[in-house]
Short mmCIF file of C-alpha atoms in Angstrom, two decimals:
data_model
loop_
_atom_site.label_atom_id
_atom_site.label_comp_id
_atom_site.label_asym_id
_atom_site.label_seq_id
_atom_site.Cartn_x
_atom_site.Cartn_y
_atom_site.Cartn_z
CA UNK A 1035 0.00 0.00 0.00
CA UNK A 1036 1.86 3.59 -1.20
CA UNK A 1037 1.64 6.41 1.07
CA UNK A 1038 -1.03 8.09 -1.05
CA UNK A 1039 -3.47 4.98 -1.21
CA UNK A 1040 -3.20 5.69 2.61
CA UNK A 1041 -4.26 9.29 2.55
CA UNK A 1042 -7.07 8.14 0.67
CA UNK A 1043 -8.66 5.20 2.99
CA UNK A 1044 -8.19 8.36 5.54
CA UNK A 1045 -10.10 10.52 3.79
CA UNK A 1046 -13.19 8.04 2.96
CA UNK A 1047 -12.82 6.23 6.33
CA UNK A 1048 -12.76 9.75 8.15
CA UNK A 1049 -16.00 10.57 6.08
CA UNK A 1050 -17.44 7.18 6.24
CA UNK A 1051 -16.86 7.07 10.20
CA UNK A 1052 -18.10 10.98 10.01
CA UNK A 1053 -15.28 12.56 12.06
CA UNK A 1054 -13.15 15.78 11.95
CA UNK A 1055 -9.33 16.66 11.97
CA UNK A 1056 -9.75 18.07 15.98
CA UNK A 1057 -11.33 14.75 16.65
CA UNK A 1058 -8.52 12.42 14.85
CA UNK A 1059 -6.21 15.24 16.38
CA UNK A 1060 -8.14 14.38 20.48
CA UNK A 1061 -7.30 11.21 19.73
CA UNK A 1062 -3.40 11.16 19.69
CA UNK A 1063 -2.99 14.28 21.71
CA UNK A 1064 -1.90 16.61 19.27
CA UNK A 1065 -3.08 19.68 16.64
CA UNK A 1066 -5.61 19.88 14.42
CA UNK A 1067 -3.13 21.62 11.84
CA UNK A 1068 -0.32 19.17 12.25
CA UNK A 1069 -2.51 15.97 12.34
CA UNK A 1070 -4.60 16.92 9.46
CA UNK A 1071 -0.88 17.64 7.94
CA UNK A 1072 0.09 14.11 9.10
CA UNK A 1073 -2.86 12.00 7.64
CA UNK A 1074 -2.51 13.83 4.29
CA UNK A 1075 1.03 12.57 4.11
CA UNK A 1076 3.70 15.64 5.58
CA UNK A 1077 4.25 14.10 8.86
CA UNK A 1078 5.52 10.86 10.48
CA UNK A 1079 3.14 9.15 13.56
CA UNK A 1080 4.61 7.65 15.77
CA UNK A 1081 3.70 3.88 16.26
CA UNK A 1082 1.16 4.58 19.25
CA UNK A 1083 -0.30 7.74 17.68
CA UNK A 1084 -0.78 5.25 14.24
CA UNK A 1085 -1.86 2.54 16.16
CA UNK A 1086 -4.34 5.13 17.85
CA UNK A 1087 -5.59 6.75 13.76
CA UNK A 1088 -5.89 2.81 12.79
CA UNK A 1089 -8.16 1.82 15.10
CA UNK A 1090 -10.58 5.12 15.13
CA UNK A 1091 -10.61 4.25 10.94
CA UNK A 1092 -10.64 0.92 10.26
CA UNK A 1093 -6.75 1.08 8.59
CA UNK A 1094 -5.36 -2.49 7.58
CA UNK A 1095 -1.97 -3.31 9.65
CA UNK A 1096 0.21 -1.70 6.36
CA UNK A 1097 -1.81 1.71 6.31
CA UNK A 1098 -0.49 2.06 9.98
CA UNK A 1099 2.87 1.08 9.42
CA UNK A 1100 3.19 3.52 6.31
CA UNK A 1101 1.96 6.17 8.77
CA UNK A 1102 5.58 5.95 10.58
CA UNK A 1103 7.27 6.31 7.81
CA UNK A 1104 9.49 9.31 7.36
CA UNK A 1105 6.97 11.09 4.50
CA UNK A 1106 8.27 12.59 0.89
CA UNK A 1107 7.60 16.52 2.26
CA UNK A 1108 5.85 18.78 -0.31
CA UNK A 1109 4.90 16.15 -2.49
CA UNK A 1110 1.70 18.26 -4.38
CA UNK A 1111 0.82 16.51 -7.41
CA UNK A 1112 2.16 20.02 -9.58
CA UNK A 1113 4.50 22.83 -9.28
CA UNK A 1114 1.86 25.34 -8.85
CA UNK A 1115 -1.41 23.54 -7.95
CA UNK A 1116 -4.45 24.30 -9.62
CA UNK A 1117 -6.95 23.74 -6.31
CA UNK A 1118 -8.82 27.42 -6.12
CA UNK A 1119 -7.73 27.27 -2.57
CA UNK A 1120 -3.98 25.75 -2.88
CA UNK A 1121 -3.46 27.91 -5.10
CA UNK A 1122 -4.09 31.33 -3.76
CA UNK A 1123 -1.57 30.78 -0.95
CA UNK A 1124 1.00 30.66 -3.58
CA UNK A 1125 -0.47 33.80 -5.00
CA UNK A 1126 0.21 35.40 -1.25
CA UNK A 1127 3.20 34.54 -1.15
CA UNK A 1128 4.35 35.59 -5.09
CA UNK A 1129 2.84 38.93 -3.76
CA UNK A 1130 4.08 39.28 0.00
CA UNK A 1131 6.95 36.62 -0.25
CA UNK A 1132 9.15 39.86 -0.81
CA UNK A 1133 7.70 42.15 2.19
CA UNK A 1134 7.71 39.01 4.27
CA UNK A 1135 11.24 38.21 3.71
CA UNK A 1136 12.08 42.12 3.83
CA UNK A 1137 10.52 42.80 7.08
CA UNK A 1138 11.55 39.37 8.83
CA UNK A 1139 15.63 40.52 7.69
CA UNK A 1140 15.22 43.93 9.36
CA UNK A 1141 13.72 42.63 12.21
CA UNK A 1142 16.14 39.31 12.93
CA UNK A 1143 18.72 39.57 10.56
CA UNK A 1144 19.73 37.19 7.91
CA UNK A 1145 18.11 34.11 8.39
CA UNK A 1146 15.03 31.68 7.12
CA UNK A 1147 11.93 31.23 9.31
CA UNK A 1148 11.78 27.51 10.41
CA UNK A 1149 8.86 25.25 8.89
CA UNK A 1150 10.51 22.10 10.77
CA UNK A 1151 10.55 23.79 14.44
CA UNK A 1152 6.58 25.33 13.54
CA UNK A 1153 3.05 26.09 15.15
CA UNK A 1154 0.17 26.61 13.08
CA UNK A 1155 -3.19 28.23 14.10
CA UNK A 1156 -6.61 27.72 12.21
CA UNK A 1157 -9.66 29.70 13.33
CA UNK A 1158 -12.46 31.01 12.12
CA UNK A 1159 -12.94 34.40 12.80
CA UNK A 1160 -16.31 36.17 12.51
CA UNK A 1161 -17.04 39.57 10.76
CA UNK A 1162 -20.28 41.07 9.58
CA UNK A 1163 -19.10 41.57 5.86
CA UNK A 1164 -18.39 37.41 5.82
CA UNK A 1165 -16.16 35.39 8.20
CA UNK A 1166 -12.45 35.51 7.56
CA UNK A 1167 -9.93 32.90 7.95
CA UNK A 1168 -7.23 34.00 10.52
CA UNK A 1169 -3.96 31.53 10.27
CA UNK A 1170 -1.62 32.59 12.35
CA UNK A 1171 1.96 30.82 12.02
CA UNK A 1172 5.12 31.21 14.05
CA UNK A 1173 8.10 29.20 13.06
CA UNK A 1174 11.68 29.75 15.18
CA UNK A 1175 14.34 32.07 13.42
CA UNK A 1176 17.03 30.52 12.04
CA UNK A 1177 20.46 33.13 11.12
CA UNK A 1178 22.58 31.90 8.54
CA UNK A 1179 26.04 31.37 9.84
CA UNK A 1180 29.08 32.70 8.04
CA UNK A 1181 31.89 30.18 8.41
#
């Protein structure tokens, strides 16, 4: 079974079973944002948190074990996906990537902003004209070292 066949049984067990990413998340004790990133394929369970997902949906024994594997990271089916959705996150950043990168270098220095030491926030945030989506993500500053 290939990682992908996996993150489909998830998705039609987790439909089938009718529960959500903050209940899957309950379950093993950790984020909505990084579990629903670790049952689409970014992140590797560890054998009780996969042993946890497998039971709640049904998983054969090889779905669980291909949940602790280390995962191929950023593995979108296209260099710039076509999802409405995807999509427009890679229009925010081909329009702020610049002031981002600008205003994090004045403000720390040379460096990168961590996506491997990273906390992600989700919410739903309520305003008359139509709700917004507020995603607020912090990652640990990393400077470049000169050597």
């Amino acid at each position: 079974m290939t990682r992908n066949e996996v993150t489909e049984l998830i998705i039609t067990q987790k439909l089938a079973k009718k529960l959500s990413w903050p209940q899957l998340a309950a379950a093993i004790g950790m984020s909505k944002e990084w579990t629903t990133a670790a049952l689409l394929g970014q992140m590797t369970l560890t054998a009780d948190q996969a042993g946890k997902i497998g039971t709640m949906l049904d998983l054969p024994a090889d779905a669980v074990v291909q949940l602790q594997v280390v995962p191929y990271k950023g593995s979108l089916p296209t260099s710039v996906p076509t999802d409405p959705l995807i999509y427009r996150f890679y229009e925010l950043v081909n329009v702020y990537g610049t002031t981002f990168k600008a205003l994090i270098h004045e403000e720390f220095g040379d460096g990168i902003m961590s996506a491997i030491d990273f906390n992600m926030d989700l919410k739903r945030e309520a305003d008359p004209k139509g709700d917004r989506v507020k995603i607020v993500m912090s990652g640990k500053f990393l400077p470049y070292k000169s050597y």
